[in-house]
Coordinates of N, CA and C in Angstrom, one line a residue:
Chain U
X1480 N -10.4 -25.0 15.4 CA -9.8 -23.7 15.0 C -8.6 -24.0 14.1
X1481 N -8.4 -23.1 13.1 CA -7.2 -23.3 12.3 C -6.0 -22.5 12.9
X1482 N -5.0 -23.2 13.1 CA -3.8 -22.6 13.7 C -2.9 -22.1 12.6
X1483 N -2.4 -20.9 12.7 CA -1.5 -20.3 11.7 C -0.1 -20.2 12.4
X1484 N 0.9 -20.8 11.8 CA 2.3 -20.8 12.4 C 3.2 -20.1 11.4
X1485 N 3.8 -19.0 11.9 CA 4.8 -18.3 11.1 C 6.2 -18.6 11.4
X1486 N 7.1 -18.6 10.5 CA 8.5 -18.8 10.8 C 9.3 -17.9 9.8
X1487 N 10.4 -17.3 10.3 CA 10.8 -17.4 11.7 C 10.0 -16.4 12.6
X1488 N 10.2 -16.4 13.9 CA 9.5 -15.4 14.7 C 10.1 -14.0 14.6
X1489 N 11.4 -14.0 14.3 CA 12.2 -12.8 14.1 C 13.3 -13.1 13.2
X1490 N 13.8 -12.0 12.5 CA 15.0 -12.2 11.7 C 15.7 -10.8 11.6
X1491 N 17.0 -10.9 11.4 CA 17.8 -9.7 11.2 C 18.3 -9.7 9.8
X1492 N 18.1 -8.6 9.1 CA 18.5 -8.5 7.7 C 19.0 -7.1 7.4
X1493 N 19.7 -7.0 6.3 CA 20.3 -5.7 5.9 C 19.5 -5.1 4.8
X1494 N 19.7 -3.8 4.7 CA 19.1 -3.1 3.6 C 19.5 -3.7 2.2
X1495 N 18.6 -4.0 1.4 CA 18.9 -4.6 0.1 C 18.7 -6.1 0.1
X1496 N 18.6 -6.7 1.3 CA 18.4 -8.2 1.3 C 17.1 -8.6 0.8
X1497 N 17.0 -9.9 0.3 CA 15.7 -10.5 0.0 C 15.3 -11.3 1.2
X1498 N 14.0 -11.1 1.6 CA 13.5 -11.7 2.9 C 12.3 -12.5 2.5
X1499 N 12.3 -13.7 3.1 CA 11.1 -14.6 3.0 C 10.6 -15.0 4.3
X1500 N 9.3 -14.9 4.5 CA 8.6 -15.3 5.7 C 7.6 -16.4 5.3
X1501 N 7.5 -17.4 6.1 CA 6.6 -18.5 5.8 C 5.4 -18.5 6.8
X1502 N 4.3 -19.0 6.3 CA 3.1 -19.2 7.2 C 2.5 -20.5 6.8
X1503 N 2.2 -21.3 7.9 CA 1.6 -22.6 7.6 C 0.3 -22.7 8.4
X1504 N -0.7 -23.2 7.7 CA -2.0 -23.4 8.3 C -2.2 -24.8 8.7
X1505 N -2.9 -25.0 9.8 CA -3.0 -26.4 10.4 C -4.0 -27.3 9.5
X1506 N -4.7 -26.6 8.6 CA -5.5 -27.4 7.7 C -5.7 -26.5 6.4
X1507 N -6.1 -27.1 5.4 CA -6.2 -26.3 4.1 C -7.1 -25.1 4.1
X1508 N -6.7 -24.0 3.6 CA -7.5 -22.8 3.6 C -7.6 -22.2 2.2
X1509 N -7.3 -23.1 1.2 CA -7.3 -22.6 -0.2 C -6.4 -21.5 -0.4
X1510 N -6.8 -20.3 -0.9 CA -6.0 -19.2 -1.0 C -6.5 -18.0 -0.1
X1511 N -7.3 -18.3 0.9 CA -7.8 -17.3 1.8 C -6.8 -16.9 2.8
X1512 N -5.8 -16.2 2.4 CA -4.7 -15.8 3.2 C -4.3 -14.4 2.9
X1513 N -4.2 -13.6 4.0 CA -3.8 -12.2 3.9 C -2.5 -12.0 4.7
X1514 N -1.7 -11.0 4.3 CA -0.5 -10.6 5.0 C -0.6 -9.1 5.4
X1515 N -0.2 -8.8 6.6 CA -0.2 -7.5 7.1 C 1.2 -7.0 7.6
X1516 N 1.4 -5.8 7.5 CA 2.6 -5.1 8.1 C 2.2 -4.2 9.2
X1517 N 2.9 -4.3 10.3 CA 2.5 -3.4 11.4 C 3.8 -2.8 12.0
X1518 N 3.7 -1.5 12.2 CA 4.8 -0.7 12.8 C 4.4 -0.3 14.2
X1519 N 5.3 -0.1 15.1 CA 5.0 0.2 16.5 C 4.0 1.3 16.6
X1520 N 2.9 1.1 17.4 CA 2.0 2.1 17.7 C 1.0 2.4 16.6
X1521 N 1.1 1.6 15.5 CA 0.2 1.8 14.3 C -0.7 0.6 14.1
X1522 N -1.8 0.9 13.4 CA -2.7 -0.2 13.0 C -2.0 -1.1 11.9
X1523 N -2.4 -2.3 11.8 CA -1.9 -3.2 10.7 C -2.3 -2.6 9.4
X1524 N -1.4 -2.8 8.4 CA -1.6 -2.4 7.0 C -1.6 -3.6 6.1
X1525 N -2.7 -3.7 5.3 CA -2.8 -4.8 4.4 C -1.8 -4.7 3.3
X1526 N -1.1 -5.9 3.0 CA -0.1 -5.9 2.0 C -0.6 -6.8 0.8
X1527 N -1.1 -8.0 1.2 CA -1.4 -9.1 0.2 C -2.7 -9.7 0.7
X1528 N -3.6 -10.0 -0.3 CA -4.8 -10.8 -0.1 C -4.9 -11.9 -1.1
X1529 N -5.8 -12.8 -0.8 CA -5.9 -14.0 -1.7 C -4.6 -14.7 -2.0
X1530 N -3.7 -14.7 -1.0 CA -2.4 -15.3 -1.0 C -1.4 -14.6 -1.8
X1531 N -1.8 -14.1 -3.0 CA -0.8 -13.5 -3.9 C -1.2 -12.2 -4.6
X1532 N -2.3 -11.7 -4.2 CA -2.8 -10.4 -4.8 C -2.3 -9.2 -4.0
X1533 N -1.7 -8.3 -4.7 CA -1.1 -7.1 -4.1 C -2.1 -6.1 -3.8
X1534 N -2.2 -5.7 -2.5 CA -3.2 -4.6 -2.2 C -2.8 -3.3 -2.9
X1535 N -3.8 -2.6 -3.4 CA -3.6 -1.4 -4.1 C -2.8 -0.4 -3.3
X1536 N -1.8 0.2 -4.0 CA -0.9 1.1 -3.3 C 0.3 0.5 -2.7
X1537 N 0.4 -0.8 -2.6 CA 1.6 -1.5 -2.0 C 2.6 -1.7 -3.0
X1538 N 3.9 -1.4 -2.7 CA 4.9 -1.5 -3.7 C 5.2 -3.0 -4.1
X1539 N 5.6 -3.1 -5.4 CA 5.7 -4.5 -6.0 C 6.9 -5.3 -5.4
X1540 N 7.7 -4.7 -4.5 CA 8.7 -5.5 -3.9 C 8.1 -6.5 -2.9
X1541 N 6.9 -6.3 -2.6 CA 6.2 -7.3 -1.8 C 5.5 -8.3 -2.7
X1542 N 5.6 -9.6 -2.4 CA 4.9 -10.6 -3.2 C 4.5 -11.8 -2.2
X1543 N 3.4 -12.4 -2.6 CA 3.0 -13.6 -1.8 C 2.7 -14.8 -2.7
X1544 N 2.8 -15.9 -2.1 CA 2.6 -17.2 -2.9 C 2.1 -18.2 -2.0
X1545 N 1.5 -19.3 -2.6 CA 1.1 -20.5 -1.8 C -0.4 -20.7 -2.0
X1546 N -0.8 -21.9 -1.5 CA -2.1 -22.3 -1.5 C -2.3 -23.6 -0.7
X1547 N -3.4 -23.8 -0.1 CA -3.6 -24.9 0.7 C -3.2 -24.7 2.2
X1548 N -2.0 -25.1 2.5 CA -1.5 -25.0 3.9 C -0.2 -24.2 4.0
X1549 N 0.5 -24.0 2.9 CA 1.8 -23.4 3.0 C 1.9 -22.1 2.1
X1550 N 2.4 -21.0 2.8 CA 2.4 -19.7 2.1 C 3.7 -19.0 2.4
X1551 N 4.0 -18.0 1.5 CA 5.2 -17.2 1.8 C 4.9 -15.8 1.4
X1552 N 5.6 -14.9 2.2 CA 5.7 -13.5 1.9 C 7.1 -13.2 1.6
X1553 N 7.4 -12.5 0.5 CA 8.7 -12.2 0.1 C 8.9 -10.7 -0.1
X1554 N 9.9 -10.1 0.5 CA 10.3 -8.7 0.2 C 11.6 -8.8 -0.6
X1555 N 11.5 -8.3 -1.8 CA 12.6 -8.5 -2.8 C 13.9 -7.8 -2.4
X1556 N 13.7 -6.6 -1.9 CA 14.9 -5.8 -1.6 C 14.5 -4.9 -0.4
X1557 N 15.0 -5.3 0.8 CA 14.5 -4.7 2.0 C 15.0 -3.2 2.1
X1558 N 14.1 -2.4 2.5 CA 14.4 -1.0 2.6 C 14.1 -0.5 4.1
X1559 N 14.7 0.6 4.5 CA 14.5 1.0 5.9 C 13.1 1.0 6.4
X1560 N 12.2 1.4 5.5 CA 10.8 1.5 5.9 C 10.1 0.2 6.1
X1561 N 10.8 -0.9 5.7 CA 10.2 -2.2 5.7 C 10.4 -2.9 7.1
X1562 N 11.2 -2.3 7.9 CA 11.5 -2.9 9.2 C 10.2 -2.8 10.1
X1563 N 9.6 -3.9 10.4 CA 8.3 -3.9 11.0 C 8.0 -5.4 11.4
X1564 N 6.8 -5.6 11.9 CA 6.3 -6.9 12.2 C 5.3 -7.3 11.2
X1565 N 5.4 -8.6 10.7 CA 4.5 -9.0 9.6 C 3.6 -10.2 10.2
X1566 N 2.3 -10.1 9.8 CA 1.4 -11.2 10.3 C 0.7 -11.8 9.1
X1567 N 0.4 -13.1 9.1 CA -0.5 -13.7 8.2 C -1.8 -13.9 8.9
X1568 N -2.9 -14.0 8.1 CA -4.2 -14.3 8.6 C -5.0 -15.1 7.7
X1569 N -5.7 -16.1 8.2 CA -6.6 -16.9 7.3 C -8.0 -16.4 7.4
X1570 N -8.7 -16.3 6.3 CA -10.1 -15.9 6.3 C -11.0 -17.0 5.6
X1571 N -10.5 -18.2 5.7 CA -11.3 -19.3 5.2 C -12.5 -19.6 6.0
X1572 N -12.4 -19.4 7.3 CA -13.6 -19.6 8.1 C -13.4 -18.9 9.5
X1573 N -14.4 -19.0 10.3 CA -14.4 -18.5 11.7 C -14.0 -19.6 12.7
X1574 N -13.2 -19.3 13.7 CA -12.7 -17.9 14.0 C -11.5 -17.6 13.1
X1575 N -11.5 -16.3 12.7 CA -10.4 -15.8 11.9 C -9.1 -16.0 12.8
X1576 N -8.0 -16.4 12.3 CA -6.8 -16.6 13.1 C -5.6 -16.0 12.4
X1577 N -4.7 -15.4 13.2 CA -3.5 -14.8 12.8 C -2.3 -15.6 13.2
X1578 N -1.2 -15.5 12.4 CA 0.0 -16.1 12.8 C 0.5 -15.2 14.0
X1579 N 1.6 -15.7 14.6 CA 2.1 -15.0 15.8 C 3.0 -13.8 15.5
X1580 N 3.3 -13.6 14.2 CA 4.1 -12.5 13.8 C 5.5 -12.8 13.6
X1581 N 6.1 -12.1 12.6 CA 7.5 -12.1 12.4 C 8.1 -10.7 12.4
X1582 N 9.0 -10.5 13.3 CA 9.6 -9.2 13.5 C 10.9 -9.1 12.6
X1583 N 10.9 -8.2 11.7 CA 12.0 -8.0 10.8 C 12.9 -6.8 11.4
X1584 N 14.1 -7.1 11.8 CA 14.9 -6.1 12.4 C 16.1 -5.8 11.5
X1585 N 16.8 -4.7 11.8 CA 18.0 -4.3 11.1 C 19.2 -5.0 11.6
X1586 N 20.0 -5.6 10.7 CA 21.2 -6.2 11.1 C 22.3 -5.2 11.3
Chain E
X942 N -12.8 8.6 1.2 CA -11.8 7.8 1.9 C -12.4 7.0 3.0
X943 N -12.1 5.8 3.1 CA -12.6 4.9 4.2 C -12.0 5.3 5.5
X944 N -12.8 5.5 6.5 CA -12.2 5.9 7.8 C -13.0 5.3 8.9
X945 N -12.3 4.8 9.9 CA -13.0 4.3 11.1 C -12.3 4.9 12.3
X946 N -13.0 5.4 13.3 CA -12.5 6.0 14.5 C -13.1 5.3 15.7
X947 N -12.2 4.6 16.4 CA -12.7 4.0 17.7 C -12.6 4.9 18.9
X948 N -13.5 4.7 19.8 CA -13.5 5.5 21.1 C -14.0 4.6 22.2
X949 N -13.9 5.1 23.4 CA -14.5 4.4 24.5 C -13.6 3.6 25.4
X950 N -12.3 3.5 25.0 CA -11.3 2.8 25.8 C -11.0 3.5 27.1
X951 N -10.3 2.9 28.0 CA -9.9 3.5 29.2 C -9.5 2.5 30.3
X952 N -9.3 2.9 31.5 CA -9.0 2.1 32.6 C -10.2 1.6 33.3
X953 N -10.3 0.3 33.5 CA -11.5 -0.3 34.2 C -11.0 -1.4 35.2
X954 N -11.7 -1.5 36.3 CA -11.3 -2.6 37.2 C -11.7 -4.0 36.8
X955 N -11.1 -5.0 37.2 CA -11.5 -6.4 36.9 C -13.0 -6.6 37.3
X956 N -13.7 -7.2 36.4 CA -15.1 -7.4 36.6 C -16.0 -6.3 36.1
X957 N -15.4 -5.2 35.7 CA -16.1 -4.0 35.2 C -16.5 -4.1 33.8
X958 N -17.1 -3.1 33.3 CA -17.7 -3.0 31.9 C -17.2 -1.8 31.2
X959 N -17.3 -1.9 29.9 CA -16.9 -0.8 29.0 C -17.6 -0.9 27.7
X960 N -17.9 0.2 27.0 CA -18.5 0.1 25.7 C -17.6 0.8 24.7
X961 N -17.2 0.1 23.7 CA -16.4 0.7 22.7 C -17.3 1.0 21.5
X962 N -16.9 2.1 20.8 CA -17.6 2.5 19.6 C -16.6 2.7 18.4
X963 N -17.1 2.5 17.3 CA -16.4 2.7 16.0 C -17.2 3.5 15.1
X964 N -16.8 4.8 14.8 CA -17.6 5.6 13.9 C -17.0 5.5 12.5
X965 N -17.8 5.1 11.5 CA -17.3 4.8 10.2 C -17.8 5.9 9.2
X966 N -16.9 6.2 8.2 CA -17.3 7.2 7.2 C -16.6 6.8 5.9
X967 N -17.0 7.4 4.8 CA -16.4 7.2 3.5 C -16.8 6.0 2.7
X968 N -17.8 5.2 3.2 CA -18.3 4.1 2.5 C -19.7 3.8 3.0
X969 N -20.4 3.0 2.3 CA -21.8 2.6 2.7 C -21.8 1.6 3.8
X970 N -21.8 2.1 5.0 CA -21.6 1.2 6.2 C -22.5 0.0 6.3
X971 N -23.8 0.3 5.9 CA -24.8 -0.8 6.0 C -24.7 -2.0 5.1
X972 N -23.7 -1.9 4.2 CA -23.5 -3.1 3.3 C -22.3 -3.9 3.6
X973 N -21.6 -3.6 4.7 CA -20.3 -4.4 5.0 C -20.4 -5.1 6.4
X974 N -19.8 -6.3 6.4 CA -19.5 -6.9 7.7 C -18.4 -6.1 8.4
X975 N -18.6 -6.0 9.7 CA -17.6 -5.2 10.5 C -17.0 -6.2 11.6
X976 N -15.8 -5.8 12.0 CA -15.1 -6.7 12.9 C -14.3 -6.0 14.0
X977 N -14.1 -6.7 15.1 CA -13.2 -6.2 16.1 C -12.0 -7.1 16.2
X978 N -10.8 -6.5 16.3 CA -9.6 -7.3 16.5 C -8.8 -6.6 17.6
X979 N -8.2 -7.4 18.5 CA -7.4 -6.8 19.6 C -6.0 -7.2 19.6
X980 N -5.2 -6.4 20.3 CA -3.7 -6.7 20.4 C -3.3 -6.3 21.8
X981 N -3.0 -7.3 22.6 CA -2.4 -7.1 23.9 C -1.1 -6.5 23.8
X982 N -0.6 -5.7 24.8 CA 0.7 -5.0 24.8 C 1.8 -6.0 24.5
X983 N 2.5 -5.7 23.4 CA 3.7 -6.5 23.0 C 3.3 -7.9 22.4
X984 N 2.1 -8.1 22.1 CA 1.6 -9.4 21.6 C 1.1 -9.3 20.2
X985 N 0.6 -10.4 19.7 CA 0.1 -10.4 18.3 C -1.4 -10.0 18.2
X986 N -1.9 -10.2 17.0 CA -3.3 -9.8 16.7 C -4.2 -10.9 17.0
X987 N -5.3 -10.6 17.6 CA -6.3 -11.6 17.9 C -7.7 -11.1 17.4
X988 N -8.3 -11.9 16.5 CA -9.7 -11.6 16.1 C -10.6 -11.8 17.3
X989 N -11.6 -10.8 17.5 CA -12.5 -10.9 18.6 C -13.9 -11.2 18.2
X990 N -14.5 -10.5 17.2 CA -15.9 -10.7 16.9 C -16.2 -10.1 15.5
X991 N -17.2 -10.6 14.9 CA -17.7 -10.1 13.6 C -19.2 -10.0 13.6
X992 N -19.7 -9.0 12.8 CA -21.1 -8.9 12.7 C -21.5 -8.6 11.2
X993 N -22.4 -9.3 10.7 CA -22.8 -9.1 9.3 C -23.5 -7.7 9.1
X994 N -23.7 -7.4 7.8 CA -24.3 -6.1 7.5 C -25.6 -5.8 8.1
X995 N -26.5 -6.8 8.2 CA -27.8 -6.6 8.8 C -27.9 -7.2 10.2
X996 N -26.8 -7.6 10.8 CA -26.7 -8.2 12.1 C -27.3 -9.6 12.2
X997 N -27.5 -10.2 11.0 CA -28.0 -11.5 11.0 C -27.0 -12.6 11.5
X998 N -25.7 -12.3 11.2 CA -24.7 -13.3 11.6 C -23.7 -12.6 12.5
X999 N -23.5 -13.2 13.6 CA -22.5 -12.7 14.7 C -21.6 -13.8 15.1
X1000 N -20.4 -13.6 15.2 CA -19.4 -14.5 15.6 C -18.5 -14.0 16.7
X1001 N -18.1 -14.8 17.6 CA -17.2 -14.4 18.7 C -16.0 -15.4 18.9
X1002 N -14.9 -14.9 19.3 CA -13.8 -15.8 19.8 C -14.3 -16.4 21.1
X1003 N -13.8 -17.7 21.3 CA -14.2 -18.4 22.5 C -13.8 -17.6 23.7
X1004 N -12.7 -16.9 23.7 CA -12.2 -16.2 24.9 C -13.1 -15.1 25.3
X1005 N -14.0 -14.6 24.5 CA -14.9 -13.5 24.9 C -16.4 -13.9 24.8
X1006 N -16.7 -15.0 24.3 CA -18.1 -15.4 24.2 C -18.7 -15.4 25.6
X1007 N -19.9 -14.8 25.6 CA -20.7 -14.7 26.9 C -20.3 -13.5 27.7
X1008 N -19.3 -12.8 27.3 CA -18.9 -11.6 28.1 C -18.9 -10.3 27.2
X1009 N -18.6 -10.5 25.9 CA -18.6 -9.4 25.0 C -19.9 -9.5 24.1
X1010 N -20.4 -8.3 23.7 CA -21.5 -8.3 22.7 C -21.2 -7.3 21.6
X1011 N -21.2 -7.7 20.4 CA -21.0 -6.8 19.3 C -22.4 -6.4 18.8
X1012 N -22.5 -5.1 18.3 CA -23.7 -4.6 17.7 C -23.4 -3.5 16.8
X1013 N -24.4 -3.1 16.0 CA -24.2 -2.0 15.1 C -25.5 -1.2 14.9
X1014 N -25.3 0.1 14.5 CA -26.4 0.9 14.2 C -26.2 1.5 12.8
X1015 N -26.8 0.9 11.8 CA -26.5 1.3 10.4 C -27.0 2.8 10.2
X1016 N -28.0 3.2 10.9 CA -28.5 4.6 10.7 C -27.4 5.6 11.2
X1017 N -26.6 5.2 12.2 CA -25.6 6.1 12.7 C -24.2 5.7 12.2
X1018 N -24.1 4.8 11.3 CA -22.8 4.4 10.8 C -21.8 4.0 11.9
X1019 N -22.3 3.3 12.8 CA -21.5 3.0 14.0 C -21.5 1.5 14.4
X1020 N -20.4 1.0 14.9 CA -20.2 -0.3 15.4 C -19.9 -0.2 16.9
X1021 N -20.3 -1.2 17.6 CA -20.1 -1.2 19.1 C -19.6 -2.5 19.6
X1022 N -18.9 -2.5 20.7 CA -18.5 -3.7 21.4 C -18.7 -3.4 22.9
X1023 N -19.7 -4.2 23.5 CA -19.9 -4.1 24.9 C -19.0 -5.1 25.6
X1024 N -18.2 -4.7 26.5 CA -17.3 -5.5 27.2 C -17.7 -5.6 28.7
X1025 N -18.1 -6.8 29.1 CA -18.5 -7.1 30.5 C -17.6 -8.1 31.1
X1026 N -17.7 -8.2 32.4 CA -16.9 -9.1 33.2 C -15.4 -9.1 32.8
X1027 N -14.9 -7.9 32.7 CA -13.5 -7.7 32.2 C -12.5 -8.4 33.0
X1028 N -11.4 -8.9 32.4 CA -10.3 -9.6 33.1 C -9.0 -8.9 32.7
X1029 N -8.0 -9.1 33.4 CA -6.7 -8.5 33.1 C -6.2 -8.9 31.7
X1030 N -6.5 -10.1 31.3 CA -6.1 -10.6 30.0 C -6.9 -9.9 28.8
X1031 N -7.9 -9.1 29.1 CA -8.6 -8.4 28.1 C -7.9 -7.0 27.8
X1032 N -6.9 -6.7 28.5 CA -6.1 -5.5 28.3 C -5.5 -5.6 26.9
X1033 N -5.8 -4.6 26.1 CA -5.4 -4.6 24.7 C -5.8 -3.3 24.0
X1034 N -5.2 -3.1 22.8 CA -5.7 -2.1 21.9 C -6.8 -2.8 21.1
X1035 N -8.0 -2.2 21.0 CA -9.1 -2.8 20.2 C -9.2 -2.0 18.9
X1036 N -9.1 -2.8 17.8 CA -9.2 -2.2 16.5 C -10.6 -2.6 15.8
X1037 N -11.2 -1.6 15.1 CA -12.3 -1.9 14.3 C -11.8 -2.1 12.9
X1038 N -12.3 -3.1 12.2 CA -11.8 -3.4 10.8 C -13.0 -3.7 9.9
X1039 N -12.9 -3.3 8.7 CA -14.0 -3.5 7.7 C -13.6 -4.6 6.7
X1040 N -14.6 -5.4 6.4 CA -14.4 -6.4 5.4 C -14.3 -5.9 4.0
X1041 N -13.7 -6.7 3.1 CA -13.7 -6.4 1.7 C -13.7 -7.8 1.0
X1042 N -14.6 -7.9 0.0 CA -14.8 -9.1 -0.7 C -13.7 -9.2 -1.9
X1043 N -12.9 -10.2 -1.9 CA -11.8 -10.3 -2.9 C -12.2 -11.1 -4.1
X1044 N -13.5 -11.5 -4.2 CA -13.9 -12.4 -5.2 C -14.1 -13.8 -4.8
X1045 N -13.5 -14.1 -3.6 CA -13.6 -15.4 -3.1 C -14.0 -15.4 -1.6
X1046 N -13.4 -14.5 -0.9 CA -13.6 -14.4 0.6 C -13.5 -13.0 1.0
X1047 N -13.6 -12.8 2.3 CA -13.6 -11.5 2.9 C -12.4 -11.3 3.8
X1048 N -11.6 -10.3 3.5 CA -10.4 -10.0 4.4 C -10.6 -8.5 4.8
X1049 N -9.5 -8.1 5.6 CA -9.6 -6.8 6.3 C -8.6 -5.8 5.8
X1050 N -8.9 -5.0 4.7 CA -7.9 -4.0 4.3 C -8.0 -2.7 5.0
X1051 N -9.1 -2.5 5.7 CA -9.3 -1.2 6.4 C -9.4 -1.3 7.9
X1052 N -8.6 -0.5 8.6 CA -8.5 -0.6 10.0 C -8.6 0.8 10.6
X1053 N -9.2 0.9 11.8 CA -9.2 2.1 12.6 C -7.8 2.2 13.3
X1054 N -7.6 3.3 14.1 CA -6.4 3.5 14.7 C -6.3 2.8 16.1
X1055 N -7.4 2.3 16.6 CA -7.5 1.5 17.8 C -7.8 2.4 19.0
X1056 N -8.3 1.7 20.1 CA -8.6 2.3 21.4 C -8.1 1.4 22.4
X1057 N -7.4 1.9 23.4 CA -6.7 1.1 24.4 C -7.7 0.8 25.6
X1058 N -7.8 -0.5 26.0 CA -8.6 -0.9 27.1 C -7.6 -1.5 28.1
X1059 N -7.6 -0.9 29.3 CA -6.7 -1.4 30.4 C -7.5 -1.9 31.6
X1060 N -7.3 -3.2 31.9 CA -8.1 -3.8 33.0 C -7.1 -4.0 34.2
X1061 N -7.3 -3.2 35.2 CA -6.4 -3.3 36.3 C -7.0 -2.7 37.6
X1062 N -6.7 -3.2 38.7 CA -7.2 -2.7 40.0 C -6.3 -1.6 40.5

């Protein structure tokens, strides 16, 4: 199975900050990597697919990059509605696997 | 509008069974692979199972293989998950998710709101 490791597990940031979350796969997954945002009590929301493609309707402050084993999600200017937990997921093969999540909290 | 609505969750004793349903609308259900993903309270997301459009291909996480059965009824636009031999560690919100082909692979842009399964005596 492909293990997905996110870092950090949590972070504190201020409104307006630039935030970067990393995701590392235990083996190469090409660009078959998605990012999700989840708020408490809600279903995950798709942000990025194919490592760097922005899901329709998602603001351009979100961006993704990477290929192979190392990926990043960047939020260019953190806003109050962005405080949430973020997950990466590989869809290169089965079993599909998720990172453990990164909780973004208000400083 | 793509919509999935899960149902069937509830409280069940260890060793018991439950059948979850996911009613889909707003898209041609019979042409998409469908998936179940779960989330234990306060924990991360865990993929559970996937079923191809014609049920030809079925995949399970090792943790549920032999206990859970995924199925679908394309005539009823519905996805199912039969949960048997339930354990406390199966306690989770179960989400139904639909595949989307991004030109290279299949990811999950569409999710239901989830249904909670609690396994406790």
